[in-house]
Short mmCIF file of C-alpha atoms in Angstrom, two decimals:
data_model
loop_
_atom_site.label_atom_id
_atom_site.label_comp_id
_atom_site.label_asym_id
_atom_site.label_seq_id
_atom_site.Cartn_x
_atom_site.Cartn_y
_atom_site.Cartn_z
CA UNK A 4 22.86 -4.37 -77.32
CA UNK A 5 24.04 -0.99 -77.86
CA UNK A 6 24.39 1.46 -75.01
CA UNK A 7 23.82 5.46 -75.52
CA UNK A 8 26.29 5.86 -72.80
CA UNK A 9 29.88 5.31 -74.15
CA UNK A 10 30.84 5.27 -70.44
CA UNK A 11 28.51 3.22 -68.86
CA UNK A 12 29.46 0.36 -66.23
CA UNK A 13 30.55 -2.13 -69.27
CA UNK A 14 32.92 0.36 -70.14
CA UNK A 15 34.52 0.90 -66.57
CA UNK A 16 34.59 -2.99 -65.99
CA UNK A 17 36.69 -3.09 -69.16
CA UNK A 18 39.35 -0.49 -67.88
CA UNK A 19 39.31 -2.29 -64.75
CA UNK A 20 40.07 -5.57 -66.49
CA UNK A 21 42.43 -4.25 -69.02
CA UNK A 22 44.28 -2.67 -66.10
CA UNK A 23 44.40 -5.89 -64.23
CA UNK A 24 41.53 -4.89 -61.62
CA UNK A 25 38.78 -7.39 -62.39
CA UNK A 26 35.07 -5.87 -61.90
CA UNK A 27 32.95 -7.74 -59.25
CA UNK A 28 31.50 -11.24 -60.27
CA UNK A 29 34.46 -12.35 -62.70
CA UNK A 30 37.29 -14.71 -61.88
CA UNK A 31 40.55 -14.03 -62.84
CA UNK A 32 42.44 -11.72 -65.23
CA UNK A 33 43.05 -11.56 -68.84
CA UNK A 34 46.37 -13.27 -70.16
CA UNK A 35 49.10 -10.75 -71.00
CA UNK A 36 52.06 -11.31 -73.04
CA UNK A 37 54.70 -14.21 -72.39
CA UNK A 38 56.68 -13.50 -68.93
CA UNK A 39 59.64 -14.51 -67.45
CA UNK A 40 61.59 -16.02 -71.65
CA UNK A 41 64.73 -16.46 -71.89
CA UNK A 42 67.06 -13.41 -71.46
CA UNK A 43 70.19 -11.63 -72.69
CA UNK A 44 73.80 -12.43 -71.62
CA UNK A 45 75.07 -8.94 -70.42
CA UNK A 46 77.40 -8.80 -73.21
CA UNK A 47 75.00 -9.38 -75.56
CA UNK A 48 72.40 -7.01 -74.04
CA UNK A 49 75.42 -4.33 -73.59
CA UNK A 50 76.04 -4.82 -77.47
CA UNK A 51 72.43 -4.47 -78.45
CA UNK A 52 72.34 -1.44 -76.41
CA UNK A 53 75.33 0.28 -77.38
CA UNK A 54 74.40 -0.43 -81.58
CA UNK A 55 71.06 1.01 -81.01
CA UNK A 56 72.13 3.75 -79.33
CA UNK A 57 75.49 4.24 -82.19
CA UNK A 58 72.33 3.88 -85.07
CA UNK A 59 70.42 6.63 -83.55
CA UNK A 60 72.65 9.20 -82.33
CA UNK A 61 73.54 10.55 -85.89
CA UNK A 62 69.81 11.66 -86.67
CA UNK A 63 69.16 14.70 -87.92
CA UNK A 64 65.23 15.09 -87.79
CA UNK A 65 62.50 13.05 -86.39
CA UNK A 66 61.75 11.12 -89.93
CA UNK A 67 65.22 10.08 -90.15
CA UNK A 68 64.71 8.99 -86.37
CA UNK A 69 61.38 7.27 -86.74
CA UNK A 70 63.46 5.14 -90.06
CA UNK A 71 66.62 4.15 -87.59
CA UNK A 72 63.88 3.28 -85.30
CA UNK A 73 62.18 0.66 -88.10
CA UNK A 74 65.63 -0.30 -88.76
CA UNK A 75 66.70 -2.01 -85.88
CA UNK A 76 62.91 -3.18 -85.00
CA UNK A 77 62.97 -4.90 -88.28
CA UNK A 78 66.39 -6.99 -87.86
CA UNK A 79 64.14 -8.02 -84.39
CA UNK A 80 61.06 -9.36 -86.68
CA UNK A 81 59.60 -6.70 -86.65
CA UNK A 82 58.12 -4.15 -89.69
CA UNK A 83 56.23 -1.80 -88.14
CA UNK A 84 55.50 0.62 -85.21
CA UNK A 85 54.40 3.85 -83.39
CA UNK A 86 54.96 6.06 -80.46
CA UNK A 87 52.05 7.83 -78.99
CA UNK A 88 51.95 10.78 -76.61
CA UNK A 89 49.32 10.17 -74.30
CA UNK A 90 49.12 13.76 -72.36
CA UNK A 91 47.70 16.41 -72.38
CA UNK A 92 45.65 14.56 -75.55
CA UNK A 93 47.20 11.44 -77.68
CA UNK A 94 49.34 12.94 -80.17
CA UNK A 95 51.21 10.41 -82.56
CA UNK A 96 55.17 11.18 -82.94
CA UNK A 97 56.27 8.47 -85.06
CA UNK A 98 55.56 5.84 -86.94
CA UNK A 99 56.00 3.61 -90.32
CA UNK A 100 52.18 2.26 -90.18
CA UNK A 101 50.86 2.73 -93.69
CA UNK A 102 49.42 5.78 -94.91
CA UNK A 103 46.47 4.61 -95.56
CA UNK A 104 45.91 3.25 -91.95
CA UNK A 105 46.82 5.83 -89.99
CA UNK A 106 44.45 8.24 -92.63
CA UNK A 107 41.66 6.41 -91.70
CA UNK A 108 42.53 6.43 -87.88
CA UNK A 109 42.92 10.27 -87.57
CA UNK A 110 40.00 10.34 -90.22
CA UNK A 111 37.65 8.44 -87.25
CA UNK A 112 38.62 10.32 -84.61
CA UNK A 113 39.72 6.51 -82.70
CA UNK A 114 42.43 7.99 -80.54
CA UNK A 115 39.26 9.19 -78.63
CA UNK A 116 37.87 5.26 -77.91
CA UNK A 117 41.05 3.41 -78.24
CA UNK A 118 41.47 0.60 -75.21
CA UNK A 119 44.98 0.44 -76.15
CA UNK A 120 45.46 4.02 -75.32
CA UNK A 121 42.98 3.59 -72.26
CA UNK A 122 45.26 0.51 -71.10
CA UNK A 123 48.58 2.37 -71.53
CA UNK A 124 46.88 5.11 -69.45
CA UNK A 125 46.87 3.06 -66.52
CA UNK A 126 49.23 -0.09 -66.74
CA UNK A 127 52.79 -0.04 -66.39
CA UNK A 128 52.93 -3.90 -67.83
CA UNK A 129 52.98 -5.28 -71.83
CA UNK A 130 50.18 -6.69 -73.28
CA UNK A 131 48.93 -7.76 -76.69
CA UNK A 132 45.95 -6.06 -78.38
CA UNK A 133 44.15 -9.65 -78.73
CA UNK A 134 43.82 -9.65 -75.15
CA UNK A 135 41.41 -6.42 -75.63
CA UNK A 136 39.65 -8.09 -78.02
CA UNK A 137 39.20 -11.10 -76.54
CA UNK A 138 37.22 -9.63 -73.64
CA UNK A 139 35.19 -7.13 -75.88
CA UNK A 140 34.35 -10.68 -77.77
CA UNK A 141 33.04 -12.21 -74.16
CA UNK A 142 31.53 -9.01 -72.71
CA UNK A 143 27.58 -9.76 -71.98
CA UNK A 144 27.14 -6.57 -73.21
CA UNK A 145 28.41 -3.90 -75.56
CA UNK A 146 28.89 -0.39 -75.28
CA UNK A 147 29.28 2.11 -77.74
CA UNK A 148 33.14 1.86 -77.58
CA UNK A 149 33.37 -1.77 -77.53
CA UNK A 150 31.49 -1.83 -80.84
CA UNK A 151 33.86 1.31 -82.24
CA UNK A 152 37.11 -0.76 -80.93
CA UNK A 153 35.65 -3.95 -83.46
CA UNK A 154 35.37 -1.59 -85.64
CA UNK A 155 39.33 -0.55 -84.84
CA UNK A 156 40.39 -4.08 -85.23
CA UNK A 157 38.85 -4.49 -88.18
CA UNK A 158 41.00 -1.54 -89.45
CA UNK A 159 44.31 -2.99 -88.44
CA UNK A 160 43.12 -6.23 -90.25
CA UNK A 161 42.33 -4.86 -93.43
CA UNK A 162 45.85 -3.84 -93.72
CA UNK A 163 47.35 -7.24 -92.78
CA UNK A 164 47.79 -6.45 -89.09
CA UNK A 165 46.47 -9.05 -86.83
CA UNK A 166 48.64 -8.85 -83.39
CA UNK A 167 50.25 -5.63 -81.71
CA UNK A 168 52.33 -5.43 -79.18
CA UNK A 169 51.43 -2.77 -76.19
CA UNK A 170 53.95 -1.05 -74.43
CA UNK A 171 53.45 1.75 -71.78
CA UNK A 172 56.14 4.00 -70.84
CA UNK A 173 56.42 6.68 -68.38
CA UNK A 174 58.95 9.20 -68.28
CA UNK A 175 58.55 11.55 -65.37
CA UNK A 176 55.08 12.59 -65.12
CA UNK A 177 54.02 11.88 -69.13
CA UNK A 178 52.78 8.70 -70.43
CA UNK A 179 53.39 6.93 -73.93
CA UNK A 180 52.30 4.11 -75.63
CA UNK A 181 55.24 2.41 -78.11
CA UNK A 182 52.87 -0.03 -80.08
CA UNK A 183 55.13 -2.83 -82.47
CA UNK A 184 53.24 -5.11 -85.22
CA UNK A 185 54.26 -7.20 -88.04
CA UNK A 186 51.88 -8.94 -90.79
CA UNK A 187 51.99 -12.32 -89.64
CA UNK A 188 49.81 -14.81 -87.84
CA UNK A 189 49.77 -14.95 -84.20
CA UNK A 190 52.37 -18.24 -83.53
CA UNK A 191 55.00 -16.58 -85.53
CA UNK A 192 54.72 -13.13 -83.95
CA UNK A 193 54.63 -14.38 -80.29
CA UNK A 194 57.63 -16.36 -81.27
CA UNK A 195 59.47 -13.20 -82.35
CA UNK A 196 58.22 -12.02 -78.85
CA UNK A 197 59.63 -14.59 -76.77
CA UNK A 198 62.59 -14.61 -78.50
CA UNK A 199 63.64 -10.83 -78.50
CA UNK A 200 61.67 -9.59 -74.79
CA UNK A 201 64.20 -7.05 -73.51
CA UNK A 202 65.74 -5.83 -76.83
CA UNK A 203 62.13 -4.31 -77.60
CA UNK A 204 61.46 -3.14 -74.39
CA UNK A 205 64.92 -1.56 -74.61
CA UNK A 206 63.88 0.02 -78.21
CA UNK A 207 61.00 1.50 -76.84
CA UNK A 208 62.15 3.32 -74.00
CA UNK A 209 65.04 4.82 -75.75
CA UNK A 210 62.39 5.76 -78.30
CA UNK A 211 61.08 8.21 -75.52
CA UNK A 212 64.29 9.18 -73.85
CA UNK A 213 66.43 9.55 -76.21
CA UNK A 214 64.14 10.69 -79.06
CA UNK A 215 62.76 13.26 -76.70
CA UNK A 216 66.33 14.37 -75.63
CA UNK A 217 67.86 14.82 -79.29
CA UNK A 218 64.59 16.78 -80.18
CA UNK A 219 62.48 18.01 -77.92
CA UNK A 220 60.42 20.49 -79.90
CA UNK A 221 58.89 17.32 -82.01
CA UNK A 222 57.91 15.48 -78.45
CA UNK A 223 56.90 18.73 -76.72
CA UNK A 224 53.08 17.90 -76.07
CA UNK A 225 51.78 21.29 -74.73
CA UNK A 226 51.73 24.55 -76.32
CA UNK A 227 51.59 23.04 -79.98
CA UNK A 228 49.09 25.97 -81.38
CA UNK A 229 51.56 28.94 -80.77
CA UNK A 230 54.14 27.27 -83.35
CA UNK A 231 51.78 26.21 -85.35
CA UNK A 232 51.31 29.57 -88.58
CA UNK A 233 48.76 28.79 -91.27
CA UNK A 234 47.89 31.16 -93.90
CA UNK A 235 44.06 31.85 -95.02
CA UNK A 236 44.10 30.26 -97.58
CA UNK A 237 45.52 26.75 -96.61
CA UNK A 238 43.30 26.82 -94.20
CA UNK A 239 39.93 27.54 -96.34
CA UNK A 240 41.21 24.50 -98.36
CA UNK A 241 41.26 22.66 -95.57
CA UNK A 242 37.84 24.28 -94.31
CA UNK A 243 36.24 23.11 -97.24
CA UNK A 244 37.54 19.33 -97.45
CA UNK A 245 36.43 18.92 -93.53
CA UNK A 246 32.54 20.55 -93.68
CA UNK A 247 31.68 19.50 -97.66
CA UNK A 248 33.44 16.65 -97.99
CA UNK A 249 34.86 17.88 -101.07
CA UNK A 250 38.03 16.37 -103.39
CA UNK A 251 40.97 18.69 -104.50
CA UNK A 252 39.69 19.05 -107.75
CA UNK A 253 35.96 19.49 -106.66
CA UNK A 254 37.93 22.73 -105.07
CA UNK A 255 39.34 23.83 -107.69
CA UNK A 256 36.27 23.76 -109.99
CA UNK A 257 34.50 25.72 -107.05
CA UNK A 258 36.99 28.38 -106.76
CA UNK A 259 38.52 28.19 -110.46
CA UNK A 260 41.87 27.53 -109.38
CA UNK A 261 44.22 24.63 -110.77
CA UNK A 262 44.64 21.79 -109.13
CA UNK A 263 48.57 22.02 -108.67
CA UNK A 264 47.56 25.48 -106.76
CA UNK A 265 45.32 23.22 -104.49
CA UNK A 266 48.18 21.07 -103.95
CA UNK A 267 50.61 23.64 -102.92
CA UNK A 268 48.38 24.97 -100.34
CA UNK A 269 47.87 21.76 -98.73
CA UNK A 270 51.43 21.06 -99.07
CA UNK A 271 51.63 24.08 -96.94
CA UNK A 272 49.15 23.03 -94.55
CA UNK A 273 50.86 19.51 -94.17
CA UNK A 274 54.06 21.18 -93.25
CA UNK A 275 52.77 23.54 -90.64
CA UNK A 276 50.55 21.33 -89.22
CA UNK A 277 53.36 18.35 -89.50
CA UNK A 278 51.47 15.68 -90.83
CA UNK A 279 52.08 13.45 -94.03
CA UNK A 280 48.53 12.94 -94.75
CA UNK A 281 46.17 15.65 -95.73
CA UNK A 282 43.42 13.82 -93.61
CA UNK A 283 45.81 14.22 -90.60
CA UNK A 284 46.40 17.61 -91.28
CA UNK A 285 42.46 18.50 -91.08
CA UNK A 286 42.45 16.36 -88.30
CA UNK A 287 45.45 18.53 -86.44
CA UNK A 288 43.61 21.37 -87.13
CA UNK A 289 40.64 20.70 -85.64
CA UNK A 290 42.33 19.42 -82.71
CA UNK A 291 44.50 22.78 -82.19
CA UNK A 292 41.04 24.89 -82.57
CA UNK A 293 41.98 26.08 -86.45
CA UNK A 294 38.54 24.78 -87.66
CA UNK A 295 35.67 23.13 -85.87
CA UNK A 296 34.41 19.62 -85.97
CA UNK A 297 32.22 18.95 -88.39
CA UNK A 298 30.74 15.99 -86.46
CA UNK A 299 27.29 17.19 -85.72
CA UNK A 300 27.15 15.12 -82.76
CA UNK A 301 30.38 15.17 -81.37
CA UNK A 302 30.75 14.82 -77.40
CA UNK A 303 34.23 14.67 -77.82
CA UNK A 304 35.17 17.58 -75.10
CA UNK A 305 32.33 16.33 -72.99
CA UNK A 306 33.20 12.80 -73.14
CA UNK A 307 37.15 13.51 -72.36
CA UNK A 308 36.24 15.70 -69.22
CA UNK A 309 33.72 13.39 -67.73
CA UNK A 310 36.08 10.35 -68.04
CA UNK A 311 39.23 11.32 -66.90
CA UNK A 312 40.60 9.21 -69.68
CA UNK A 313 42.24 12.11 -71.75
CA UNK A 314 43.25 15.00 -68.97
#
């Protein structure tokens, strides 16, 4: 069954279960990742600590950051990750997730109905993005997001990604979500889990205090729009692509330029809007108020004020 309201009562019983708060009439909680495995000596903890920190202190930019980063999480098991900013909107920082997949995440607007980002919004505690789907496969009932968050899963699937690993973080009064995921099948990756707890937990906090210390202006989640310059005619390009769905060299028939020229302008708009994709880039610029959503029934603003979920 399909519910019109994406925040009906199904929904709100899944935060509360997600966040460990089970709604009224069910017994027990959902499972969350392996507790209590086997842990570092001190020196070899200290080590760990001190190489990380010796890998990532030379980095000049966020990309070369975000590589160190995949570095070290792949000598863990590990070959591939992100860091989301979760206030005052999610805003992804980094990341080595395909091109393709994070394309078509930005290009469906999921950060809106993600129950990974709704979990990291209010749980302090690990947990692995089966879990989520495990309950949305036992809910009585699904709501519009439950049915959008299958439709998520099926995403990361396509790609080879069965299993991710949730981590909130909080650092002062801001919230992030450091998500790791490899392309294998679930024994193998809870393995790598069990055997490496506190080294990732140990990546992904210094991926938010120590990335957000050595540059700032990259994790810096207000006031985004006043950097941000774009020129007319990036922007028509980028206009165009959003409301008629058209292809680079659609444009350039339509306004008799090459294609190379169409290129360079988007090449623009990628850097100003700093994004790798082109998708992401129409997507940044309809989130910063540069061009309006061309969903004709988008509640998005609605939605995001009545839930609380995205302040």
């Amino acid at each position: 069954m399909l519910d019109s309201d994406p925040f009906n009562i199904d929904t709100l019983s899944a935060l509360r279960e997600l966040t460990g708060d089970p709604p009224a009439g069910h017994s027990g909680r959902l499972p969350r990742a392996p507790r209590n495995p086997p842990a570092y000596s001190t020196r070899e903890f200290k080590s760990f600590e001190a190489a990380c920190y010796k890998s990532l202190y030379p980095t000049t930019s966020p990309a070369q950051f975000r590589d160190r980063l995949a570095s070290i999480l792949e000598k863990l098991g590990f070959s591939a990750f992100s860091l989301t900013a979760l206030s005052p909107n999610p805003r992804l920082l980094l990341s080595n997730l395909p091109d393709g997949l994070q394309s078509a995440y930005e290009r469906g607007y999921y950060e809106r109905v993600d129950y990974a980002i709704t979990y990291a919004n209010g749980s302090r505690h690990p947990m692995l993005r089966s879990r989520i789907e495990d309950y949305m496969a036992a809910a009585p009932l699904q709501s519009r997001e439950m049915i959008r968050n299958q439709d998520l899963s099926i995403l990361y699937k396509s790609h080879g990604f069965y299993e991710f690993y949730l981590i909130p973080i909080m650092a002062g009064r801001e919230r992030y979500l450091f998500s790791i995921t490899s392309q294998d099948i679930a024994p193998d990756f809870l393995a790598k889990l069990r055997k490496h707890p506190e080294a990732i937990q140990l990546v992904a906090e210094i991926s938010v205090s120590f990335g957000g210390r050595k540059f700032p202006e990259h994790f810096r989640a207000m006031g985004l729009n006043k950097e941000i310059k774009l020129t007319v005619q990036p922007l028509t390009i980028l206009s165009r692509m959003a409301e008629d769905d058209l292809n680079i060299q659609r444009i350039a028939q339509t306004t008799e330029r090459n294609v190379h020229t169409i290129n360079q302008h988007l090449a623009a708009a990628r850097k100003a809007l700093n994004t790798r994709t082109t998708h992401g880039a129409i997507y940044r610029a309809i989130k910063e108020g540069f061009l309006p959503c061309p969903c004709k029934d988008c509640t998005y603003e609605e939605d995001s004020q009545d839930s609380g979920m995205f302040p």
